[in-house]
């Protein structure tokens, strides 16, 4: 006799999670009430009852203030409200896939759409789904779908379709195909649990290759019924047993190919009871130990093992993953990525597959700790090594600064970039790079020591060299450039115009008097400059910063002429007169004889520093850039002033 056990046999993630939570809270609180049967398996219900998990068929059976477990099937919205009114402490073990259906039907119902649920009409999961919407219809078969489509009002209605998580895939596909052909305002949400699909698909393959199929599970379990129906359609000899006692009444013929599967509500201990009986049969036939074969199907995971699972839920501390084994698997958020800006909700969605590495297995607690970033690191090492060999550019995020430089993460691998290779000037902090994306070369790699060294500076040097070649190929006197002030000296400022540095002499920084370049520009400033001198042989560029249109003398000449009156500001006194600002950068002299209409000993007898006065422009010397002003001309009148002249 040959025996094949379905790898998907036994508890699904949702049921396992609910049972684990019930056991934990019962041990902690002594007693916990489950609203409805946690699991469709009478043997397991009895076992849990002994541990302090009491099943309440109605809400009236639950005392006020009691601890209450919401089973994996979920419940209507109203149940939460009633339990809260009773002051109960709620422990919600609703399967994440079922909770997702609740969210869908709640949203769609609020949008005014009818909800169609494919599933068993009186199944608790379906009743729970209906409790999250206002207008719903349950369809159990292809025939019911056909009947519904005969109703014109149904066909015209806005409809959103969901499925019970354990519904038969074939029924779903056929029924959805029928509805698609008739309904014009239709939204379809495939909510069949992936684990259910895999369990049913494996049962289908196993039944087709077996002489006899054994389905282990409670006859009340919807999942077990589906497996039985699938097996019956492909295998002529199918038996359904709830435990080992049911198998004793069956005779197994020698030479048979036997396939075994189990429903999602079948605990491992019942499957092992069956295995003990099967073990004796297989030992008699060919000396193989079926118990050992079955134990292999429950094989625990090993630290360092690479696994693939399905994301079930995302919490504030971890990501829950279904690996299809008896353990509950979690990825702590810290083990998702080294990127400090990593957005969990944007990158990971429930229902998606995820690769991870087993970090820790706790058989006592039935949990597995996983790490996604270690998988990324394994893949990343290959990418980093190839980039090193090809001298290719790598992009990464700078995650920290240390005494010797900064650390970047690229493809999940930490890359050390020495201070001298960061491209940051010595007088500036390297912390400015933290949390920024940078490009760099891999300059050293040692996988055994897990050491990788990179250089941002090499990238910058190559880019600067390429830019410099373009500059020197096109530069001419008069060319305008936008550059960055790199450094200041007492005689000028050096400006990077895109790979090449040019110098702006202090005399070219401003039309006014400047003692130091820092009065006009600062390091890091973006400035517009133009080429005023060029020495290609010695690679020297002279730049101008002040522009002719900004020349104060030109501005003055464009606004005033001899004979005009200007409001001027008294700046300083001299024995022979007072200097006054006409426009910024252009001063005029008011001779002492032109300050008042009477004789004064000194300018300050009639004027004050900072005083604003009106003065007549009586002379402009373009060659010497000098202006003569008169206050007296305005006091005595033009005729008298001209007579005096």
Coordinates of C-alpha atoms in Angstrom, one line a residue:
X1 CA 0.0 0.0 0.0
X2 CA 1.3 3.5 -0.9
X3 CA 0.0 6.5 1.1
X4 CA 0.3 10.1 0.1
X5 CA -0.6 12.9 2.6
X6 CA -1.7 16.3 1.3
X7 CA 0.8 18.9 2.5
X8 CA -2.1 21.3 3.1
X9 CA -3.9 19.0 5.5
X10 CA -4.9 20.5 8.8
X11 CA -5.5 23.9 10.4
X12 CA -5.5 26.9 8.1
X13 CA -3.9 30.1 9.4
X14 CA -7.1 31.7 10.6
X15 CA -8.3 28.7 12.6
X16 CA -4.9 28.1 14.1
X17 CA -4.7 31.7 15.1
X18 CA -8.1 31.6 16.7
X19 CA -7.3 28.4 18.7
X20 CA -3.9 29.8 19.8
X21 CA -5.5 33.0 21.0
X22 CA -8.3 31.0 22.9
X23 CA -5.7 28.8 24.6
X24 CA -3.5 31.8 25.6
X25 CA -6.4 33.9 27.0
X26 CA -7.9 30.9 28.8
X27 CA -4.6 30.2 30.5
X28 CA -4.2 33.9 31.4
X29 CA -7.8 34.7 32.5
X30 CA -9.0 31.2 33.5
X31 CA -12.2 31.5 31.5
X32 CA -13.0 32.9 28.1
X33 CA -16.3 32.7 26.1
X34 CA -16.3 32.0 22.4
X35 CA -19.3 33.4 20.6
X36 CA -20.2 30.4 18.4
X37 CA -18.0 27.4 17.9
X38 CA -14.4 28.5 17.3
X39 CA -13.9 25.5 15.0
X40 CA -16.1 23.1 13.2
X41 CA -14.7 20.1 15.1
X42 CA -16.5 18.6 18.1
X43 CA -13.4 16.9 19.4
X44 CA -11.4 20.1 19.4
X45 CA -14.3 22.0 21.0
X46 CA -14.4 19.5 23.9
X47 CA -10.6 19.8 24.4
X48 CA -10.8 23.6 24.5
X49 CA -13.8 23.4 26.9
X50 CA -11.6 21.6 29.4
X51 CA -9.0 24.4 29.1
X52 CA -11.7 27.0 30.0
X53 CA -12.9 28.0 26.6
X54 CA -16.7 28.0 26.8
X55 CA -18.8 28.1 23.7
X56 CA -21.8 30.5 23.8
X57 CA -24.5 30.0 21.2
X58 CA -26.3 33.2 22.0
X59 CA -25.2 36.6 23.4
X60 CA -27.4 36.0 26.4
X61 CA -25.2 33.2 27.6
X62 CA -22.2 35.6 27.9
X63 CA -22.0 37.3 31.3
X64 CA -21.5 41.1 31.4
X65 CA -17.8 42.0 31.6
X66 CA -16.6 38.6 30.4
X67 CA -13.7 38.0 28.1
X68 CA -15.1 37.1 24.7
X69 CA -13.3 35.6 21.6
X70 CA -14.6 36.4 18.2
X71 CA -14.0 33.3 16.1
X72 CA -12.2 33.2 12.7
X73 CA -15.5 33.1 10.8
X74 CA -16.2 36.7 12.0
X75 CA -19.5 38.2 13.2
X76 CA -21.9 40.9 12.1
X77 CA -21.1 44.5 13.1
X78 CA -24.0 44.5 15.6
X79 CA -22.4 41.8 17.7
X80 CA -19.4 44.1 18.5
X81 CA -21.8 46.8 19.6
X82 CA -23.8 44.5 21.8
X83 CA -20.7 43.1 23.5
X84 CA -19.4 46.6 24.1
X85 CA -22.7 47.5 25.7
X86 CA -22.2 44.5 28.1
X87 CA -18.8 45.7 29.0
X88 CA -17.1 42.6 27.6
X89 CA -13.4 42.5 26.8
X90 CA -13.2 41.5 23.1
X91 CA -10.4 39.3 21.6
X92 CA -10.9 39.4 17.9
X93 CA -9.6 36.3 16.1
X94 CA -11.5 37.1 12.8
X95 CA -9.5 35.7 9.9
X96 CA -7.7 38.6 8.2
X97 CA -9.1 37.4 4.9
X98 CA -12.7 37.4 6.3
X99 CA -12.1 40.9 7.8
X100 CA -11.1 42.1 4.3
X101 CA -14.5 40.9 3.0
X102 CA -16.2 42.8 5.8
X103 CA -14.4 46.0 4.7
X104 CA -15.3 45.4 1.1
X105 CA -19.0 44.8 1.6
X106 CA -19.2 47.7 4.1
X107 CA -17.7 50.1 1.6
X108 CA -19.7 48.8 -1.4
X109 CA -23.0 48.8 0.6
X110 CA -22.5 52.4 1.7
X111 CA -22.0 53.2 -2.0
X112 CA -25.6 52.0 -2.6
X113 CA -24.6 48.6 -4.2
X114 CA -26.3 45.2 -3.7
X115 CA -23.9 42.6 -2.2
X116 CA -24.0 39.1 -3.7
X117 CA -22.3 36.5 -1.6
X118 CA -21.4 33.1 -3.1
X119 CA -21.4 30.5 -0.2
X120 CA -23.4 28.5 2.2
X121 CA -26.5 30.4 3.2
X122 CA -26.5 29.5 6.9
X123 CA -22.7 29.3 7.4
X124 CA -21.5 31.6 10.2
X125 CA -19.0 33.3 7.9
X126 CA -21.7 34.2 5.4
X127 CA -24.0 35.4 8.2
X128 CA -21.2 37.6 9.5
X129 CA -20.6 39.0 6.0
X130 CA -24.3 39.9 5.6
X131 CA -24.1 41.7 8.9
X132 CA -21.7 44.3 7.4
X133 CA -24.1 45.3 4.6
X134 CA -27.7 46.4 4.2
X135 CA -28.9 44.8 1.0
X136 CA -27.5 41.3 0.2
X137 CA -28.3 38.1 -1.6
X138 CA -26.6 34.7 -1.0
X139 CA -26.2 32.3 -3.9
X140 CA -25.3 28.6 -3.1
X141 CA -25.2 27.1 -6.5
X142 CA -24.9 27.7 -10.3
X143 CA -28.7 27.1 -10.5
X144 CA -29.4 29.8 -8.0
X145 CA -27.3 32.2 -10.0
X146 CA -29.2 31.4 -13.1
X147 CA -32.5 31.9 -11.3
X148 CA -31.4 35.3 -10.0
X149 CA -30.4 36.4 -13.5
X150 CA -34.0 35.9 -14.7
X151 CA -35.0 38.9 -12.5
X152 CA -34.7 42.1 -14.6
X153 CA -34.4 44.2 -11.5
X154 CA -31.4 42.1 -10.3
X155 CA -29.7 42.4 -13.7
X156 CA -30.1 46.2 -13.8
X157 CA -29.0 46.8 -10.2
X158 CA -25.4 47.9 -9.2
X159 CA -24.0 44.6 -7.9
X160 CA -20.8 43.8 -6.0
X161 CA -19.9 40.1 -5.7
X162 CA -17.8 38.4 -3.0
X163 CA -17.2 34.8 -2.0
X164 CA -17.1 32.8 1.2
X165 CA -13.4 32.1 1.7
X166 CA -13.9 28.4 1.4
X167 CA -16.3 28.3 -1.6
X168 CA -15.6 25.8 -4.4
X169 CA -13.4 27.5 -7.0
X170 CA -15.3 25.8 -9.9
X171 CA -18.7 27.0 -8.6
X172 CA -17.3 30.5 -8.3
X173 CA -15.7 30.6 -11.8
X174 CA -18.9 29.3 -13.5
X175 CA -21.3 31.5 -11.6
X176 CA -19.2 34.7 -12.1
X177 CA -19.0 33.9 -15.8
X178 CA -22.8 33.8 -16.0
X179 CA -23.3 37.1 -14.1
X180 CA -20.6 38.9 -16.2
X181 CA -22.7 38.2 -19.3
X182 CA -25.9 39.7 -18.0
X183 CA -25.1 42.4 -15.4
X184 CA -23.9 45.7 -16.7
X185 CA -23.0 47.5 -13.4
X186 CA -20.9 44.8 -11.8
X187 CA -17.9 44.7 -9.5
X188 CA -16.3 41.3 -8.7
X189 CA -14.0 40.7 -5.7
X190 CA -12.4 37.3 -5.7
X191 CA -12.2 36.7 -1.9
X192 CA -11.6 32.9 -1.9
X193 CA -8.7 32.2 0.5
X194 CA -5.5 31.3 -1.3
X195 CA -5.0 28.5 1.2
X196 CA -8.4 27.1 0.4
X197 CA -7.5 27.2 -3.3
X198 CA -4.3 25.3 -2.6
X199 CA -6.0 22.8 -0.4
X200 CA -8.7 22.1 -2.9
X201 CA -6.3 22.0 -5.8
X202 CA -4.0 19.5 -4.0
X203 CA -7.1 17.4 -3.1
X204 CA -8.1 17.4 -6.7
X205 CA -4.7 16.2 -7.9
X206 CA -4.4 13.6 -5.1
X207 CA -7.9 12.2 -5.7
X208 CA -7.2 11.8 -9.4
X209 CA -4.1 9.7 -8.7
X210 CA -5.5 7.5 -5.8
X211 CA -7.6 4.3 -5.5
X212 CA -9.0 5.5 -2.2
X213 CA -9.3 9.0 -0.6
X214 CA -9.6 9.6 3.1
X215 CA -10.9 13.0 4.1
X216 CA -10.4 13.7 7.8
X217 CA -12.7 16.4 9.4
X218 CA -16.0 17.2 11.1
X219 CA -19.0 16.7 8.8
X220 CA -20.3 20.2 9.9
X221 CA -17.2 21.8 8.4
X222 CA -17.8 23.6 5.1
X223 CA -14.2 23.1 4.2
X224 CA -14.3 19.3 4.8
X225 CA -17.5 19.0 2.7
X226 CA -15.8 20.8 -0.2
X227 CA -12.8 18.4 0.0
X228 CA -15.2 15.4 0.1
X229 CA -17.1 16.7 -2.9
X230 CA -13.9 17.3 -4.9
X231 CA -12.5 13.9 -4.0
X232 CA -15.8 12.1 -4.9
X233 CA -15.8 13.8 -8.4
X234 CA -12.3 12.2 -9.2
X235 CA -12.0 9.1 -7.1
X236 CA -14.6 6.3 -6.9
X237 CA -13.7 5.3 -3.3
X238 CA -13.9 8.2 -0.8
X239 CA -14.5 8.0 2.9
X240 CA -14.9 10.8 5.4
X241 CA -13.9 10.2 9.0
X242 CA -13.9 12.5 12.0
X243 CA -11.2 10.7 13.9
X244 CA -9.3 7.4 14.1
X245 CA -12.5 5.6 15.4
X246 CA -14.1 6.2 12.0
X247 CA -11.2 4.6 10.2
X248 CA -11.4 1.4 12.3
X249 CA -14.6 0.4 10.5
X250 CA -12.9 0.7 7.1
X251 CA -10.8 -2.0 5.5
X252 CA -7.8 -1.0 3.4
X253 CA -6.9 -3.3 0.6
X254 CA -3.2 -4.2 0.0
X255 CA -1.7 -2.6 -3.0
X256 CA -4.0 0.4 -2.9
X257 CA -2.8 3.9 -3.5
X258 CA -4.3 5.9 -0.7
X259 CA -4.6 9.7 -0.5
X260 CA -5.2 11.6 2.7
X261 CA -6.4 15.2 3.1
X262 CA -7.9 17.0 6.1
X263 CA -10.2 20.0 6.5
X264 CA -9.1 23.4 7.8
X265 CA -10.8 22.6 11.1
X266 CA -9.0 19.3 11.7
X267 CA -6.4 19.6 14.5
X268 CA -3.0 17.9 14.1
X269 CA -3.6 15.5 17.0
X270 CA -6.6 13.9 15.2
X271 CA -4.6 13.6 12.0
X272 CA -1.8 11.9 14.1
X273 CA -4.3 9.5 15.6
X274 CA -5.3 8.4 12.1
X275 CA -1.6 8.2 11.3
X276 CA -1.0 5.7 14.0
X277 CA -3.5 3.3 12.5
X278 CA -2.3 3.8 9.0
X279 CA 1.3 3.3 10.2
X280 CA 0.5 -0.3 11.2
X281 CA -1.0 -1.0 7.8
X282 CA 1.9 0.4 5.9
X283 CA 4.4 -1.4 8.1
X284 CA 2.7 -4.7 7.4
X285 CA 2.6 -4.0 3.6
X286 CA 6.1 -2.6 3.0
X287 CA 7.8 -1.8 6.2
X288 CA 7.4 2.0 5.8
X289 CA 6.3 3.9 8.9
X290 CA 3.3 6.1 7.9
X291 CA 3.6 8.0 11.2
X292 CA 7.0 9.1 10.2
X293 CA 5.7 10.1 6.7
X294 CA 3.0 12.2 8.3
X295 CA 5.4 13.7 10.8
X296 CA 7.4 14.8 7.8
X297 CA 4.3 16.7 6.5
X298 CA 4.3 18.6 9.9
X299 CA 8.0 19.2 9.6
X300 CA 9.1 22.2 11.6
X301 CA 11.1 24.9 10.0
X302 CA 14.8 25.4 10.4
X303 CA 16.7 28.6 11.2
X304 CA 18.3 30.1 8.1
X305 CA 15.8 28.3 5.8
X306 CA 14.4 30.4 3.0
X307 CA 10.5 30.3 2.8
X308 CA 7.7 31.7 0.8
X309 CA 4.3 32.6 2.4
X310 CA 1.2 34.7 2.1
X311 CA 0.8 38.0 3.9
X312 CA -2.2 37.7 6.1
X313 CA -2.3 40.9 8.1
X314 CA -0.2 44.0 9.0
X315 CA -0.1 45.3 12.5
X316 CA 1.8 48.2 14.2
X317 CA 4.6 45.8 15.2
X318 CA 4.8 43.0 12.6
X319 CA 3.6 41.4 9.4
X320 CA 1.7 38.1 9.9
X321 CA 2.5 35.4 7.3
X322 CA 0.9 32.1 6.5
X323 CA 3.6 29.6 5.6
X324 CA 1.1 26.6 5.3
X325 CA 2.7 25.0 8.4
X326 CA 1.5 24.5 11.9
X327 CA 3.4 27.5 13.2
X328 CA 2.3 31.1 13.2
X329 CA 4.8 33.2 11.4
X330 CA 5.7 36.9 11.9
X331 CA 8.1 39.4 10.4
X332 CA 8.9 42.2 12.9
X333 CA 8.8 45.6 11.2
X334 CA 12.5 46.0 11.9
X335 CA 13.2 42.9 9.8
X336 CA 11.5 44.3 6.7
X337 CA 14.1 46.7 5.4
X338 CA 17.2 48.7 6.4
X339 CA 15.7 51.7 4.6
X340 CA 14.6 54.2 7.4
X341 CA 12.0 55.6 4.9
X342 CA 10.5 52.2 4.1
X343 CA 6.7 52.4 4.0
X344 CA 5.2 49.1 5.1
X345 CA 1.7 49.8 3.8
X346 CA 2.9 51.0 0.4
X347 CA 5.1 48.0 -0.2
X348 CA 3.3 45.0 1.4
X349 CA -0.4 44.1 1.0
X350 CA -2.4 41.3 2.6
X351 CA -2.8 38.4 0.1
X352 CA 0.5 38.9 -1.6
X353 CA 3.4 36.4 -1.6
X354 CA 6.5 37.3 0.4
X355 CA 9.9 35.7 0.6
X356 CA 11.7 35.6 4.0
X357 CA 14.4 33.8 6.0
X358 CA 13.6 31.9 9.2
X359 CA 15.3 33.7 12.1
X360 CA 13.9 31.8 15.1
X361 CA 11.6 28.8 15.6
X362 CA 9.7 28.5 18.9
X363 CA 8.0 25.1 18.9
X364 CA 6.7 25.6 22.4
X365 CA 4.8 28.7 21.4
X366 CA 4.2 27.6 17.9
X367 CA 5.7 30.7 16.4
X368 CA 8.3 31.5 13.7
X369 CA 10.2 34.7 13.4
X370 CA 11.1 35.7 9.9
X371 CA 13.2 38.3 8.2
X372 CA 12.5 39.8 4.8
X373 CA 15.6 42.0 4.8
X374 CA 17.9 39.0 5.0
X375 CA 16.4 37.6 1.8
X376 CA 17.0 41.0 0.3
X377 CA 20.5 40.8 1.5
X378 CA 21.1 37.4 0.0
X379 CA 19.9 38.7 -3.4
X380 CA 21.6 42.0 -2.8
X381 CA 25.1 40.4 -2.3
X382 CA 24.8 39.0 -5.8
X383 CA 23.8 42.4 -7.2
X384 CA 26.5 44.2 -5.3
X385 CA 29.2 41.7 -6.4
X386 CA 28.1 42.1 -10.1
X387 CA 28.2 45.9 -9.7
X388 CA 31.8 45.6 -8.3
X389 CA 32.9 43.4 -11.2
X390 CA 31.2 45.6 -13.8
X391 CA 32.2 48.9 -12.2
X392 CA 28.6 49.8 -12.3
X393 CA 26.9 52.6 -10.4
X394 CA 24.9 51.6 -7.3
X395 CA 22.1 53.6 -5.7
X396 CA 21.5 53.5 -2.0
X397 CA 20.2 55.3 1.1
X398 CA 22.6 56.8 3.6
X399 CA 21.2 55.4 6.9
X400 CA 23.8 56.6 9.5
X401 CA 27.0 58.6 10.2
X402 CA 29.9 57.2 12.2
X403 CA 33.4 58.4 13.1
X404 CA 35.0 57.2 9.9
X405 CA 32.3 58.0 7.4
X406 CA 28.8 57.1 6.6
X407 CA 26.9 53.8 6.0
X408 CA 24.5 53.3 3.1
X409 CA 22.1 50.4 2.4
X410 CA 21.8 49.1 -1.2
X411 CA 19.8 46.0 -2.1
X412 CA 19.7 45.1 1.6
X413 CA 23.5 45.2 2.0
X414 CA 25.3 47.7 4.2
X415 CA 28.0 49.7 2.4
X416 CA 30.6 51.7 4.3
X417 CA 31.7 55.0 2.6
X418 CA 34.8 56.5 4.2
X419 CA 34.8 60.2 5.0
X420 CA 37.3 60.9 2.3
X421 CA 35.0 59.3 -0.3
X422 CA 31.7 61.0 0.7
X423 CA 32.4 64.0 -1.4
X424 CA 31.6 66.3 1.5
X425 CA 34.2 69.1 2.2
X426 CA 36.2 68.7 5.4
X427 CA 34.6 71.9 6.9
X428 CA 31.1 70.6 6.4
X429 CA 29.2 67.9 8.4
X430 CA 28.6 64.4 6.8
X431 CA 25.3 64.3 8.6
X432 CA 23.8 66.2 5.7
X433 CA 23.9 63.0 3.7
X434 CA 21.8 60.9 6.2
X435 CA 18.4 59.8 4.8
X436 CA 19.4 60.9 1.3
X437 CA 19.7 58.8 -1.9
X438 CA 23.2 58.7 -3.2
X439 CA 25.0 57.1 -6.2
X440 CA 28.4 55.4 -5.6
X441 CA 30.8 52.8 -6.9
X442 CA 31.7 49.6 -5.0
X443 CA 35.5 49.8 -4.4
X444 CA 36.1 46.9 -2.1
X445 CA 34.1 43.7 -1.2
X446 CA 34.7 40.9 1.2
X447 CA 31.7 38.6 1.5
X448 CA 33.2 36.4 4.2
X449 CA 33.7 39.4 6.5
X450 CA 30.5 41.0 5.2
X451 CA 32.5 44.1 4.4
X452 CA 31.6 46.4 1.4
X453 CA 33.2 49.8 0.8
X454 CA 31.9 52.4 -1.6
X455 CA 32.8 55.8 -3.0
X456 CA 30.5 58.7 -3.8
X457 CA 33.6 60.9 -4.6
X458 CA 34.5 58.8 -7.6
X459 CA 31.1 59.3 -9.1
X460 CA 31.4 63.0 -8.5
X461 CA 34.9 63.2 -10.0
X462 CA 33.8 61.4 -13.2
X463 CA 30.7 63.6 -13.5
X464 CA 32.9 66.7 -12.9
X465 CA 35.4 65.6 -15.5
X466 CA 32.8 64.9 -18.1
X467 CA 31.1 68.3 -17.3
X468 CA 34.5 70.1 -17.5
X469 CA 35.2 68.6 -20.9
X470 CA 31.9 70.0 -22.2
X471 CA 32.6 73.5 -20.6
X472 CA 36.1 73.8 -22.2
X473 CA 34.8 72.7 -25.6
X474 CA 32.2 75.5 -25.7
X475 CA 33.4 78.3 -23.4
X476 CA 33.9 81.8 -24.8
X477 CA 34.3 85.3 -23.4
X478 CA 30.8 86.7 -22.8
X479 CA 29.2 83.3 -22.0
X480 CA 26.8 83.3 -19.1
X481 CA 26.8 80.6 -16.5
X482 CA 24.9 79.7 -13.3
X483 CA 27.4 78.5 -10.7
X484 CA 28.0 77.8 -7.1
X485 CA 30.3 79.7 -4.8
X486 CA 33.0 77.1 -3.7
X487 CA 35.4 79.2 -1.6
X488 CA 36.3 82.8 -0.7
X489 CA 39.7 84.5 -0.5
X490 CA 40.6 88.1 0.4
X491 CA 41.0 88.9 -3.3
X492 CA 37.8 87.2 -4.7
X493 CA 35.4 84.3 -4.9
X494 CA 35.9 80.9 -6.7
X495 CA 32.8 79.7 -8.5
X496 CA 32.1 76.2 -9.9
X497 CA 30.3 76.7 -13.2
X498 CA 29.7 73.0 -13.8
X499 CA 32.9 71.0 -13.5
X500 CA 35.3 74.0 -13.8
X501 CA 36.1 76.7 -11.3
X502 CA 36.5 80.3 -12.3
X503 CA 37.4 83.3 -10.2
X504 CA 35.5 86.5 -9.6
X505 CA 37.9 89.2 -8.5
X506 CA 36.7 91.3 -5.6
X507 CA 36.5 94.3 -7.9
X508 CA 34.1 92.5 -10.1
X509 CA 31.7 91.6 -7.3
X510 CA 30.1 94.9 -6.7
X511 CA 29.9 98.5 -8.2
X512 CA 30.4 99.7 -4.6
X513 CA 33.4 99.5 -2.3
X514 CA 33.8 95.9 -0.9
X515 CA 36.4 95.1 1.8
X516 CA 35.8 91.3 1.6
X517 CA 33.9 89.1 -0.8
X518 CA 31.8 87.7 2.1
X519 CA 30.0 91.1 2.1
X520 CA 28.5 90.1 -1.3
X521 CA 28.4 86.3 -1.5
X522 CA 28.7 83.2 0.7
X523 CA 30.0 79.7 0.1
X524 CA 27.2 77.6 -1.4
X525 CA 25.3 80.5 -3.0
X526 CA 23.9 80.0 -6.5
X527 CA 25.1 82.9 -8.6
X528 CA 24.9 84.1 -12.2
X529 CA 28.3 85.0 -13.7
X530 CA 29.8 85.7 -17.1
X531 CA 33.2 85.1 -18.7
X532 CA 35.4 88.2 -18.9
X533 CA 38.8 86.5 -19.4
X534 CA 40.0 83.1 -20.6
X535 CA 43.3 81.2 -20.6
X536 CA 42.7 77.8 -22.1
X537 CA 46.3 76.9 -22.0
X538 CA 46.6 77.3 -18.3
X539 CA 43.0 76.4 -17.6
X540 CA 42.1 79.7 -16.0
X541 CA 38.8 81.5 -16.2
X542 CA 38.1 85.1 -15.0
X543 CA 34.4 85.8 -14.2
X544 CA 32.3 88.8 -13.8
X545 CA 29.5 89.1 -11.3
X546 CA 28.5 92.8 -11.4
X547 CA 26.6 93.7 -14.6
X548 CA 26.5 96.9 -16.6
X549 CA 22.8 97.2 -16.2
X550 CA 23.3 97.3 -12.4
X551 CA 26.0 100.1 -12.7
X552 CA 24.7 102.8 -10.3
X553 CA 26.1 105.6 -12.5
X554 CA 24.1 104.3 -15.5
X555 CA 21.0 104.1 -13.3
X556 CA 21.6 107.7 -12.1
X557 CA 22.1 109.0 -15.7
X558 CA 18.9 107.2 -16.8
X559 CA 16.9 109.1 -14.1
X560 CA 18.5 112.5 -13.8
X561 CA 20.0 115.3 -15.8
X562 CA 21.5 118.8 -15.1
X563 CA 18.7 121.0 -13.7
X564 CA 16.7 118.2 -12.2
X565 CA 15.7 118.2 -8.5
X566 CA 16.4 115.1 -6.5
X567 CA 15.7 114.1 -2.9
X568 CA 19.1 113.2 -1.4
X569 CA 20.3 111.8 1.8
X570 CA 23.1 113.6 3.8
X571 CA 25.9 111.1 4.3
X572 CA 29.0 113.0 5.7
X573 CA 30.4 116.4 6.2
X574 CA 33.7 117.8 5.0
X575 CA 35.1 121.4 5.8
X576 CA 34.2 122.4 2.2
X577 CA 30.7 120.9 2.0
X578 CA 28.5 117.8 2.5
X579 CA 28.2 114.6 0.5
X580 CA 24.7 113.3 -0.2
X581 CA 23.4 110.0 -1.8
X582 CA 21.3 110.6 -4.9
X583 CA 20.8 106.9 -5.8
X584 CA 22.5 103.9 -4.1
X585 CA 26.1 103.9 -5.3
X586 CA 26.2 107.5 -6.6
X587 CA 26.9 110.5 -4.3
X588 CA 26.9 114.2 -5.0
X589 CA 28.8 117.1 -3.4
X590 CA 26.8 120.1 -1.9
X591 CA 29.6 122.7 -1.7
X592 CA 29.4 124.8 1.6
X593 CA 28.4 127.8 -0.6
X594 CA 25.4 125.9 -1.9
X595 CA 24.0 124.7 1.4
X596 CA 22.1 127.8 2.5
X597 CA 20.9 131.2 1.3
X598 CA 23.2 132.9 3.8
X599 CA 26.8 132.5 4.9
X600 CA 27.5 129.5 7.2
X601 CA 30.8 128.6 9.0
X602 CA 30.4 124.8 8.5
X603 CA 28.0 122.4 6.8
X604 CA 26.6 121.0 10.0
X605 CA 25.2 124.5 10.9
X606 CA 22.5 123.9 8.3
X607 CA 22.3 120.1 7.8
X608 CA 22.3 116.8 9.8
X609 CA 23.6 113.3 8.9
X610 CA 20.8 111.2 7.6
X611 CA 18.6 114.2 6.8
X612 CA 16.6 114.0 3.5
X613 CA 16.7 117.3 1.5
X614 CA 15.8 118.4 -2.0
X615 CA 18.8 119.5 -4.1
X616 CA 19.2 120.7 -7.6
X617 CA 21.7 119.0 -9.9
X618 CA 23.9 121.8 -11.2
X619 CA 26.7 119.8 -12.8
X620 CA 27.5 116.2 -14.0
X621 CA 31.0 115.1 -14.9
X622 CA 30.8 111.8 -16.9
X623 CA 34.5 111.3 -17.1
X624 CA 35.2 111.6 -13.4
X625 CA 31.7 110.3 -12.4
X626 CA 31.1 113.4 -10.2
X627 CA 27.9 115.3 -9.4
X628 CA 27.5 118.8 -8.0
X629 CA 24.3 119.6 -6.0
X630 CA 22.8 122.8 -4.7
X631 CA 20.2 123.4 -1.9
X632 CA 20.7 127.2 -2.1
X633 CA 19.4 127.2 -5.8
X634 CA 16.1 126.1 -4.5
X635 CA 16.0 128.6 -1.7
X636 CA 16.7 131.8 -3.7
X637 CA 14.9 130.9 -6.9
X638 CA 16.3 130.4 -10.4
X639 CA 16.5 134.0 -11.5
X640 CA 18.3 135.3 -8.4
X641 CA 20.6 132.2 -8.5
X642 CA 21.5 132.7 -12.1
X643 CA 22.2 136.5 -11.5
X644 CA 24.6 135.6 -8.7
X645 CA 26.3 133.1 -10.9

